[in-house]
Short mmCIF file of N, CA, C and O in Angstrom, two decimals:
data_model
loop_
_atom_site.label_atom_id
_atom_site.label_comp_id
_atom_site.label_asym_id
_atom_site.label_seq_id
_atom_site.Cartn_x
_atom_site.Cartn_y
_atom_site.Cartn_z
N MET L 1 5.66 -5.91 -15.02
CA MET L 1 4.39 -6.57 -14.84
C MET L 1 4.54 -7.74 -13.89
O MET L 1 5.48 -8.51 -13.97
N GLY L 2 3.59 -7.87 -12.99
CA GLY L 2 3.64 -8.92 -11.98
C GLY L 2 3.03 -10.21 -12.46
O GLY L 2 2.74 -10.41 -13.64
N LYS L 3 2.82 -11.09 -11.53
CA LYS L 3 2.26 -12.40 -11.84
C LYS L 3 1.02 -12.63 -10.98
O LYS L 3 0.64 -11.79 -10.18
N ASP L 4 0.41 -13.78 -11.14
CA ASP L 4 -0.75 -14.16 -10.33
C ASP L 4 -0.30 -14.85 -9.05
O ASP L 4 0.85 -15.26 -8.93
N TRP L 5 -1.24 -15.02 -8.15
CA TRP L 5 -0.98 -15.79 -6.93
C TRP L 5 -0.63 -17.22 -7.34
O TRP L 5 -1.19 -17.75 -8.29
N ASP L 6 0.29 -17.84 -6.61
CA ASP L 6 0.65 -19.23 -6.89
C ASP L 6 -0.50 -20.18 -6.56
O ASP L 6 -0.59 -21.27 -7.10
N PHE L 7 -1.37 -19.76 -5.64
CA PHE L 7 -2.48 -20.59 -5.19
C PHE L 7 -3.76 -19.78 -5.30
O PHE L 7 -3.82 -18.64 -4.87
N GLY L 8 -4.80 -20.38 -5.86
CA GLY L 8 -6.05 -19.68 -6.06
C GLY L 8 -6.76 -19.32 -4.76
O GLY L 8 -6.53 -19.93 -3.72
N LEU L 9 -7.64 -18.35 -4.85
CA LEU L 9 -8.38 -17.88 -3.68
C LEU L 9 -9.24 -18.99 -3.08
O LEU L 9 -9.39 -19.09 -1.87
N PHE L 10 -9.80 -19.84 -3.91
CA PHE L 10 -10.65 -20.91 -3.42
C PHE L 10 -9.94 -22.26 -3.39
O PHE L 10 -10.57 -23.31 -3.38
N GLY L 11 -8.62 -22.23 -3.36
CA GLY L 11 -7.82 -23.45 -3.27
C GLY L 11 -7.46 -23.78 -1.84
O GLY L 11 -6.37 -24.28 -1.57
N CYS L 12 -8.37 -23.49 -0.93
CA CYS L 12 -8.11 -23.67 0.50
C CYS L 12 -7.71 -25.09 0.86
O CYS L 12 -6.85 -25.31 1.71
N PHE L 13 -8.33 -26.08 0.22
CA PHE L 13 -8.10 -27.45 0.61
C PHE L 13 -6.83 -28.05 0.02
O PHE L 13 -6.55 -29.22 0.22
N GLY L 14 -6.04 -27.24 -0.68
CA GLY L 14 -4.74 -27.69 -1.15
C GLY L 14 -3.79 -27.92 0.01
O GLY L 14 -2.82 -28.67 -0.09
N ASP L 15 -4.05 -27.26 1.13
CA ASP L 15 -3.30 -27.45 2.36
C ASP L 15 -4.33 -27.59 3.48
O ASP L 15 -4.73 -26.60 4.11
N CYS L 16 -4.80 -28.82 3.69
CA CYS L 16 -5.89 -29.05 4.65
C CYS L 16 -5.53 -28.65 6.07
O CYS L 16 -6.38 -28.17 6.81
N GLY L 17 -4.28 -28.84 6.46
CA GLY L 17 -3.86 -28.46 7.81
C GLY L 17 -4.03 -26.97 8.04
O GLY L 17 -4.60 -26.54 9.05
N LEU L 18 -3.55 -26.18 7.11
CA LEU L 18 -3.67 -24.73 7.21
C LEU L 18 -5.14 -24.31 7.17
O LEU L 18 -5.56 -23.42 7.90
N CYS L 19 -5.91 -24.97 6.35
CA CYS L 19 -7.35 -24.68 6.23
C CYS L 19 -8.07 -24.94 7.55
O CYS L 19 -8.86 -24.11 8.00
N ILE L 20 -7.78 -26.05 8.19
CA ILE L 20 -8.43 -26.40 9.46
C ILE L 20 -8.01 -25.43 10.56
O ILE L 20 -8.84 -24.95 11.33
N ILE L 21 -6.72 -25.13 10.63
CA ILE L 21 -6.25 -24.18 11.65
C ILE L 21 -6.89 -22.81 11.44
O ILE L 21 -7.30 -22.16 12.40
N THR L 22 -7.00 -22.38 10.19
CA THR L 22 -7.62 -21.10 9.89
C THR L 22 -9.09 -21.10 10.28
O THR L 22 -9.61 -20.10 10.77
N TYR L 23 -9.77 -22.20 10.09
CA TYR L 23 -11.18 -22.31 10.46
C TYR L 23 -11.36 -22.25 11.98
O TYR L 23 -12.27 -21.60 12.48
N ILE L 24 -10.47 -22.91 12.72
CA ILE L 24 -10.60 -22.99 14.17
C ILE L 24 -10.07 -21.74 14.86
O ILE L 24 -10.74 -21.19 15.74
N VAL L 25 -8.87 -21.29 14.50
CA VAL L 25 -8.26 -20.09 15.12
C VAL L 25 -7.71 -19.16 14.03
O VAL L 25 -6.50 -19.09 13.82
N PRO L 26 -8.60 -18.46 13.34
CA PRO L 26 -8.14 -17.61 12.23
C PRO L 26 -7.20 -16.50 12.68
O PRO L 26 -6.32 -16.10 11.92
N CYS L 27 -7.33 -16.04 13.92
CA CYS L 27 -6.46 -14.96 14.39
C CYS L 27 -4.99 -15.41 14.42
O CYS L 27 -4.08 -14.62 14.17
N TYR L 28 -4.75 -16.69 14.70
CA TYR L 28 -3.38 -17.21 14.73
C TYR L 28 -2.74 -17.15 13.34
O TYR L 28 -1.63 -16.65 13.18
N VAL L 29 -3.43 -17.67 12.34
CA VAL L 29 -2.89 -17.67 10.98
C VAL L 29 -2.79 -16.25 10.45
O VAL L 29 -1.82 -15.89 9.77
N PHE L 30 -3.77 -15.42 10.78
CA PHE L 30 -3.75 -14.00 10.41
C PHE L 30 -2.48 -13.34 10.95
O PHE L 30 -1.77 -12.64 10.23
N GLY L 31 -2.16 -13.61 12.22
CA GLY L 31 -0.95 -13.06 12.84
C GLY L 31 0.33 -13.62 12.25
O GLY L 31 1.30 -12.90 12.04
N LYS L 32 0.35 -14.93 11.97
CA LYS L 32 1.54 -15.55 11.38
C LYS L 32 1.80 -14.99 9.98
O LYS L 32 2.95 -14.75 9.61
N ASN L 33 0.73 -14.77 9.20
CA ASN L 33 0.90 -14.17 7.88
C ASN L 33 1.49 -12.77 7.99
O ASN L 33 2.38 -12.41 7.22
N ALA L 34 0.99 -12.01 8.94
CA ALA L 34 1.51 -10.65 9.14
C ALA L 34 2.98 -10.70 9.53
O ALA L 34 3.80 -9.94 9.01
N GLU L 35 3.32 -11.60 10.44
CA GLU L 35 4.70 -11.74 10.89
C GLU L 35 5.63 -12.14 9.74
O GLU L 35 6.70 -11.57 9.56
N GLU L 36 5.20 -13.12 8.95
CA GLU L 36 6.00 -13.58 7.81
C GLU L 36 6.20 -12.51 6.76
O GLU L 36 7.19 -12.52 6.04
N SER L 37 5.26 -11.58 6.67
CA SER L 37 5.37 -10.53 5.66
C SER L 37 5.99 -9.25 6.21
O SER L 37 6.06 -8.26 5.50
N GLY L 38 6.43 -9.27 7.46
CA GLY L 38 7.13 -8.12 8.01
C GLY L 38 6.36 -7.33 9.05
O GLY L 38 6.81 -6.28 9.51
N GLY L 39 5.20 -7.80 9.46
CA GLY L 39 4.40 -7.12 10.47
C GLY L 39 4.57 -7.74 11.84
O GLY L 39 5.45 -8.56 12.06
N SER L 40 3.71 -7.36 12.75
CA SER L 40 3.76 -7.86 14.13
C SER L 40 2.71 -8.95 14.35
O SER L 40 1.53 -8.75 14.05
N PHE L 41 3.14 -10.07 14.90
CA PHE L 41 2.24 -11.18 15.18
C PHE L 41 1.18 -10.79 16.20
O PHE L 41 -0.02 -10.93 15.96
N CYS L 42 1.61 -10.27 17.34
CA CYS L 42 0.67 -9.95 18.43
C CYS L 42 -0.31 -8.86 18.04
O CYS L 42 -1.51 -8.99 18.29
N THR L 43 0.19 -7.81 17.44
CA THR L 43 -0.68 -6.70 17.02
C THR L 43 -1.73 -7.19 16.03
O THR L 43 -2.91 -6.85 16.14
N SER L 44 -1.31 -8.00 15.09
CA SER L 44 -2.24 -8.50 14.08
C SER L 44 -3.27 -9.45 14.68
O SER L 44 -4.45 -9.40 14.30
N CYS L 45 -2.84 -10.29 15.61
CA CYS L 45 -3.79 -11.19 16.27
C CYS L 45 -4.87 -10.38 16.99
O CYS L 45 -6.05 -10.70 16.92
N LEU L 46 -4.45 -9.35 17.68
CA LEU L 46 -5.41 -8.51 18.40
C LEU L 46 -6.28 -7.71 17.44
O LEU L 46 -7.48 -7.55 17.66
N CYS L 47 -5.68 -7.20 16.37
CA CYS L 47 -6.44 -6.41 15.38
C CYS L 47 -7.51 -7.25 14.70
O CYS L 47 -8.50 -6.71 14.23
N PHE L 48 -7.31 -8.55 14.66
CA PHE L 48 -8.28 -9.43 14.02
C PHE L 48 -9.68 -9.27 14.63
O PHE L 48 -10.68 -9.43 13.95
N PHE L 49 -9.72 -8.91 15.91
CA PHE L 49 -11.00 -8.80 16.62
C PHE L 49 -11.56 -7.38 16.67
O PHE L 49 -12.63 -7.16 17.21
N VAL L 50 -10.84 -6.42 16.10
CA VAL L 50 -11.28 -5.02 16.09
C VAL L 50 -11.85 -4.70 14.71
O VAL L 50 -11.13 -4.80 13.71
N PRO L 51 -13.13 -4.33 14.63
CA PRO L 51 -13.81 -4.19 13.33
C PRO L 51 -13.08 -3.43 12.22
O PRO L 51 -12.91 -3.97 11.16
N ILE L 52 -12.63 -2.24 12.41
CA ILE L 52 -11.94 -1.53 11.33
C ILE L 52 -10.45 -1.87 11.32
O ILE L 52 -9.81 -1.93 10.26
N GLY L 53 -9.91 -2.16 12.49
CA GLY L 53 -8.50 -2.53 12.59
C GLY L 53 -8.16 -3.78 11.81
O GLY L 53 -7.09 -3.89 11.21
N ASN L 54 -9.09 -4.75 11.79
CA ASN L 54 -8.82 -5.99 11.07
C ASN L 54 -8.71 -5.74 9.56
O ASN L 54 -7.89 -6.34 8.88
N LEU L 55 -9.51 -4.83 9.04
CA LEU L 55 -9.41 -4.50 7.61
C LEU L 55 -8.07 -3.85 7.29
O LEU L 55 -7.43 -4.18 6.29
N CYS L 56 -7.66 -2.92 8.15
CA CYS L 56 -6.38 -2.24 7.93
C CYS L 56 -5.22 -3.22 7.96
O CYS L 56 -4.35 -3.20 7.08
N CYS L 57 -5.21 -4.09 8.97
CA CYS L 57 -4.13 -5.09 9.08
C CYS L 57 -4.16 -6.06 7.90
O CYS L 57 -3.11 -6.41 7.36
N ALA L 58 -5.35 -6.49 7.53
CA ALA L 58 -5.47 -7.45 6.42
C ALA L 58 -5.00 -6.82 5.12
O ALA L 58 -4.30 -7.47 4.32
N LEU L 59 -5.35 -5.56 4.88
CA LEU L 59 -4.91 -4.89 3.65
C LEU L 59 -3.40 -4.69 3.64
O LEU L 59 -2.76 -4.87 2.60
N LYS L 60 -2.82 -4.31 4.78
CA LYS L 60 -1.36 -4.13 4.85
C LYS L 60 -0.65 -5.45 4.59
O LYS L 60 0.31 -5.51 3.82
N THR L 61 -1.13 -6.51 5.24
CA THR L 61 -0.50 -7.82 5.08
C THR L 61 -0.61 -8.30 3.64
O THR L 61 0.37 -8.74 3.04
N ARG L 62 -1.81 -8.23 3.08
CA ARG L 62 -2.01 -8.69 1.70
C ARG L 62 -1.16 -7.88 0.73
O ARG L 62 -0.57 -8.43 -0.21
N GLY L 63 -1.07 -6.58 0.95
CA GLY L 63 -0.23 -5.72 0.11
C GLY L 63 1.24 -6.10 0.19
O GLY L 63 1.95 -6.13 -0.82
N ARG L 64 1.71 -6.39 1.42
CA ARG L 64 3.12 -6.79 1.59
C ARG L 64 3.40 -8.13 0.91
O ARG L 64 4.46 -8.32 0.32
N VAL L 65 2.45 -9.05 1.00
CA VAL L 65 2.62 -10.35 0.34
C VAL L 65 2.67 -10.15 -1.17
O VAL L 65 3.54 -10.71 -1.85
N ARG L 66 1.75 -9.34 -1.71
CA ARG L 66 1.75 -9.08 -3.15
C ARG L 66 3.06 -8.44 -3.58
O ARG L 66 3.63 -8.79 -4.61
N GLU L 67 3.56 -7.49 -2.80
CA GLU L 67 4.81 -6.81 -3.13
C GLU L 67 6.00 -7.77 -3.08
O GLU L 67 6.84 -7.78 -3.98
N ARG L 68 6.05 -8.59 -2.05
CA ARG L 68 7.16 -9.53 -1.89
C ARG L 68 7.25 -10.54 -3.02
O ARG L 68 8.33 -10.94 -3.45
N PHE L 69 6.10 -10.97 -3.53
CA PHE L 69 6.06 -11.98 -4.58
C PHE L 69 5.74 -11.40 -5.95
O PHE L 69 5.51 -12.15 -6.89
N ASP L 70 5.72 -10.08 -6.06
CA ASP L 70 5.46 -9.37 -7.32
C ASP L 70 4.16 -9.85 -7.95
O ASP L 70 4.12 -10.23 -9.12
N ILE L 71 3.09 -9.81 -7.17
CA ILE L 71 1.78 -10.26 -7.62
C ILE L 71 0.95 -9.05 -8.04
O ILE L 71 0.92 -8.04 -7.35
N ASP L 72 0.31 -9.17 -9.20
CA ASP L 72 -0.57 -8.10 -9.68
C ASP L 72 -1.74 -7.90 -8.73
O ASP L 72 -2.19 -8.84 -8.08
N GLY L 73 -2.25 -6.69 -8.69
CA GLY L 73 -3.42 -6.40 -7.88
C GLY L 73 -3.33 -5.01 -7.30
O GLY L 73 -2.38 -4.27 -7.56
N GLY L 74 -4.32 -4.67 -6.52
CA GLY L 74 -4.34 -3.35 -5.92
C GLY L 74 -5.20 -3.34 -4.67
O GLY L 74 -5.78 -4.37 -4.27
N CYS L 75 -5.30 -2.19 -4.07
CA CYS L 75 -6.01 -2.02 -2.81
C CYS L 75 -7.50 -2.37 -2.93
O CYS L 75 -8.06 -2.99 -2.04
N CYS L 76 -8.13 -1.97 -4.02
CA CYS L 76 -9.58 -2.25 -4.18
C CYS L 76 -9.85 -3.74 -4.25
O CYS L 76 -10.77 -4.25 -3.59
N GLY L 77 -9.08 -4.46 -5.04
CA GLY L 77 -9.24 -5.91 -5.13
C GLY L 77 -8.96 -6.59 -3.81
O GLY L 77 -9.67 -7.52 -3.40
N ASP L 78 -7.92 -6.11 -3.11
CA ASP L 78 -7.60 -6.67 -1.80
C ASP L 78 -8.73 -6.43 -0.81
O ASP L 78 -9.11 -7.32 -0.05
N LEU L 79 -9.30 -5.23 -0.83
CA LEU L 79 -10.39 -4.90 0.08
C LEU L 79 -11.60 -5.80 -0.14
O LEU L 79 -12.16 -6.36 0.80
N LEU L 80 -11.98 -5.98 -1.40
CA LEU L 80 -13.12 -6.86 -1.70
C LEU L 80 -12.84 -8.30 -1.29
O LEU L 80 -13.72 -8.98 -0.74
N THR L 81 -11.63 -8.75 -1.54
CA THR L 81 -11.25 -10.12 -1.17
C THR L 81 -11.31 -10.31 0.33
O THR L 81 -11.87 -11.30 0.83
N VAL L 82 -10.76 -9.36 1.07
CA VAL L 82 -10.72 -9.46 2.53
C VAL L 82 -12.12 -9.36 3.14
O VAL L 82 -12.44 -10.06 4.09
N ILE L 83 -12.98 -8.51 2.58
CA ILE L 83 -14.33 -8.36 3.13
C ILE L 83 -15.20 -9.59 2.85
O ILE L 83 -15.87 -10.09 3.74
N PHE L 84 -15.18 -10.08 1.63
CA PHE L 84 -16.11 -11.14 1.24
C PHE L 84 -15.57 -12.55 1.35
O PHE L 84 -16.34 -13.51 1.36
N CYS L 85 -14.24 -12.70 1.40
CA CYS L 85 -13.65 -14.05 1.44
C CYS L 85 -12.52 -14.11 2.46
O CYS L 85 -11.44 -14.63 2.17
N THR L 86 -12.77 -13.61 3.66
CA THR L 86 -11.70 -13.51 4.66
C THR L 86 -10.96 -14.82 4.91
O THR L 86 -9.73 -14.85 4.81
N PRO L 87 -11.64 -15.91 5.24
CA PRO L 87 -10.88 -17.14 5.51
C PRO L 87 -10.08 -17.62 4.29
O PRO L 87 -8.94 -18.06 4.43
N CYS L 88 -10.67 -17.50 3.11
CA CYS L 88 -9.96 -17.92 1.89
C CYS L 88 -8.74 -17.04 1.65
O CYS L 88 -7.68 -17.53 1.24
N ALA L 89 -8.87 -15.74 1.91
CA ALA L 89 -7.74 -14.82 1.73
C ALA L 89 -6.62 -15.15 2.71
O ALA L 89 -5.44 -15.13 2.35
N ILE L 90 -6.97 -15.46 3.95
CA ILE L 90 -5.97 -15.80 4.96
C ILE L 90 -5.21 -17.07 4.55
O ILE L 90 -3.98 -17.12 4.63
N VAL L 91 -5.94 -18.07 4.09
CA VAL L 91 -5.29 -19.32 3.65
C VAL L 91 -4.43 -19.07 2.41
O VAL L 91 -3.30 -19.56 2.32
N GLN L 92 -4.94 -18.29 1.46
CA GLN L 92 -4.18 -18.00 0.24
C GLN L 92 -2.85 -17.31 0.58
O GLN L 92 -1.80 -17.67 0.05
N GLU L 93 -2.91 -16.32 1.44
CA GLU L 93 -1.69 -15.62 1.85
C GLU L 93 -0.73 -16.56 2.58
O GLU L 93 0.48 -16.55 2.33
N GLY L 94 -1.28 -17.39 3.47
CA GLY L 94 -0.45 -18.34 4.21
C GLY L 94 0.24 -19.34 3.30
O GLY L 94 1.43 -19.63 3.46
N ARG L 95 -0.48 -19.84 2.32
CA ARG L 95 0.11 -20.78 1.36
C ARG L 95 1.18 -20.10 0.51
O ARG L 95 2.23 -20.68 0.23
N GLN L 96 0.92 -18.87 0.11
CA GLN L 96 1.88 -18.12 -0.70
C GLN L 96 3.17 -17.90 0.10
O GLN L 96 4.26 -18.10 -0.42
N LEU L 97 3.02 -17.50 1.35
CA LEU L 97 4.20 -17.25 2.19
C LEU L 97 4.95 -18.54 2.50
O LEU L 97 6.18 -18.54 2.58
N LYS L 98 4.23 -19.64 2.64
CA LYS L 98 4.84 -20.92 2.99
C LYS L 98 5.53 -21.57 1.79
O LYS L 98 6.61 -22.13 1.91
N ASN L 99 4.91 -21.51 0.63
CA ASN L 99 5.37 -22.29 -0.52
C ASN L 99 5.81 -21.47 -1.73
O ASN L 99 6.38 -22.02 -2.65
N GLY L 100 5.48 -20.20 -1.76
CA GLY L 100 5.80 -19.38 -2.93
C GLY L 100 7.27 -19.03 -3.01
O GLY L 100 8.01 -19.14 -2.04
N GLN L 101 7.68 -18.62 -4.19
CA GLN L 101 9.06 -18.19 -4.41
C GLN L 101 9.10 -16.66 -4.48
O GLN L 101 8.60 -16.08 -5.42
N PRO L 102 9.69 -16.02 -3.46
CA PRO L 102 9.75 -14.55 -3.50
C PRO L 102 10.60 -14.05 -4.65
O PRO L 102 11.53 -14.73 -5.10
N VAL L 103 10.28 -12.86 -5.10
CA VAL L 103 11.03 -12.23 -6.16
C VAL L 103 12.33 -11.72 -5.56
O VAL L 103 12.33 -11.12 -4.48
N ALA L 104 13.44 -11.95 -6.24
CA ALA L 104 14.73 -11.49 -5.74
C ALA L 104 14.75 -9.96 -5.71
O ALA L 104 14.35 -9.30 -6.66
N GLN L 105 15.20 -9.41 -4.61
CA GLN L 105 15.29 -7.96 -4.45
C GLN L 105 16.68 -7.51 -4.91
O GLN L 105 17.68 -8.15 -4.62
N ALA L 106 16.70 -6.40 -5.60
CA ALA L 106 17.97 -5.83 -6.03
C ALA L 106 18.70 -5.27 -4.82
O ALA L 106 18.11 -4.62 -3.97
N VAL L 107 19.98 -5.53 -4.73
CA VAL L 107 20.79 -5.05 -3.62
C VAL L 107 21.74 -3.98 -4.17
O VAL L 107 22.49 -4.21 -5.10
N SER L 108 21.69 -2.81 -3.56
CA SER L 108 22.61 -1.76 -4.00
C SER L 108 23.87 -1.80 -3.13
O SER L 108 23.79 -1.98 -1.92
N ARG L 109 24.97 -1.65 -3.77
CA ARG L 109 26.25 -1.67 -3.05
C ARG L 109 26.88 -0.29 -3.16
O ARG L 109 27.04 0.24 -4.23
N ASP L 110 27.17 0.23 -2.01
CA ASP L 110 27.78 1.58 -1.99
C ASP L 110 29.27 1.51 -1.85
O ASP L 110 29.88 0.71 -1.32
#
């Protein structure tokens, strides 16, 4: 069983700098979140401006963040969050990646 996000969806102002940057240039933070979670910065920045592409990138990024930090949730919840609360979701993911503690991954030794 996983855990909850370390930072709430509407806790944007917990990191005012990130909140302001997301408000002014959301594509930058969107790309940085993707990069931090294992995706491509440039591709994600560009996808931010493509109507269906931005949803796909946002869902992949949010899913990778949830997986990395063992956060409960699923695709449907992520989709609703990304559609209705895009800036808040971007800030939440950015704060989680910046300040959260990732779950230790098991290493297999052959």
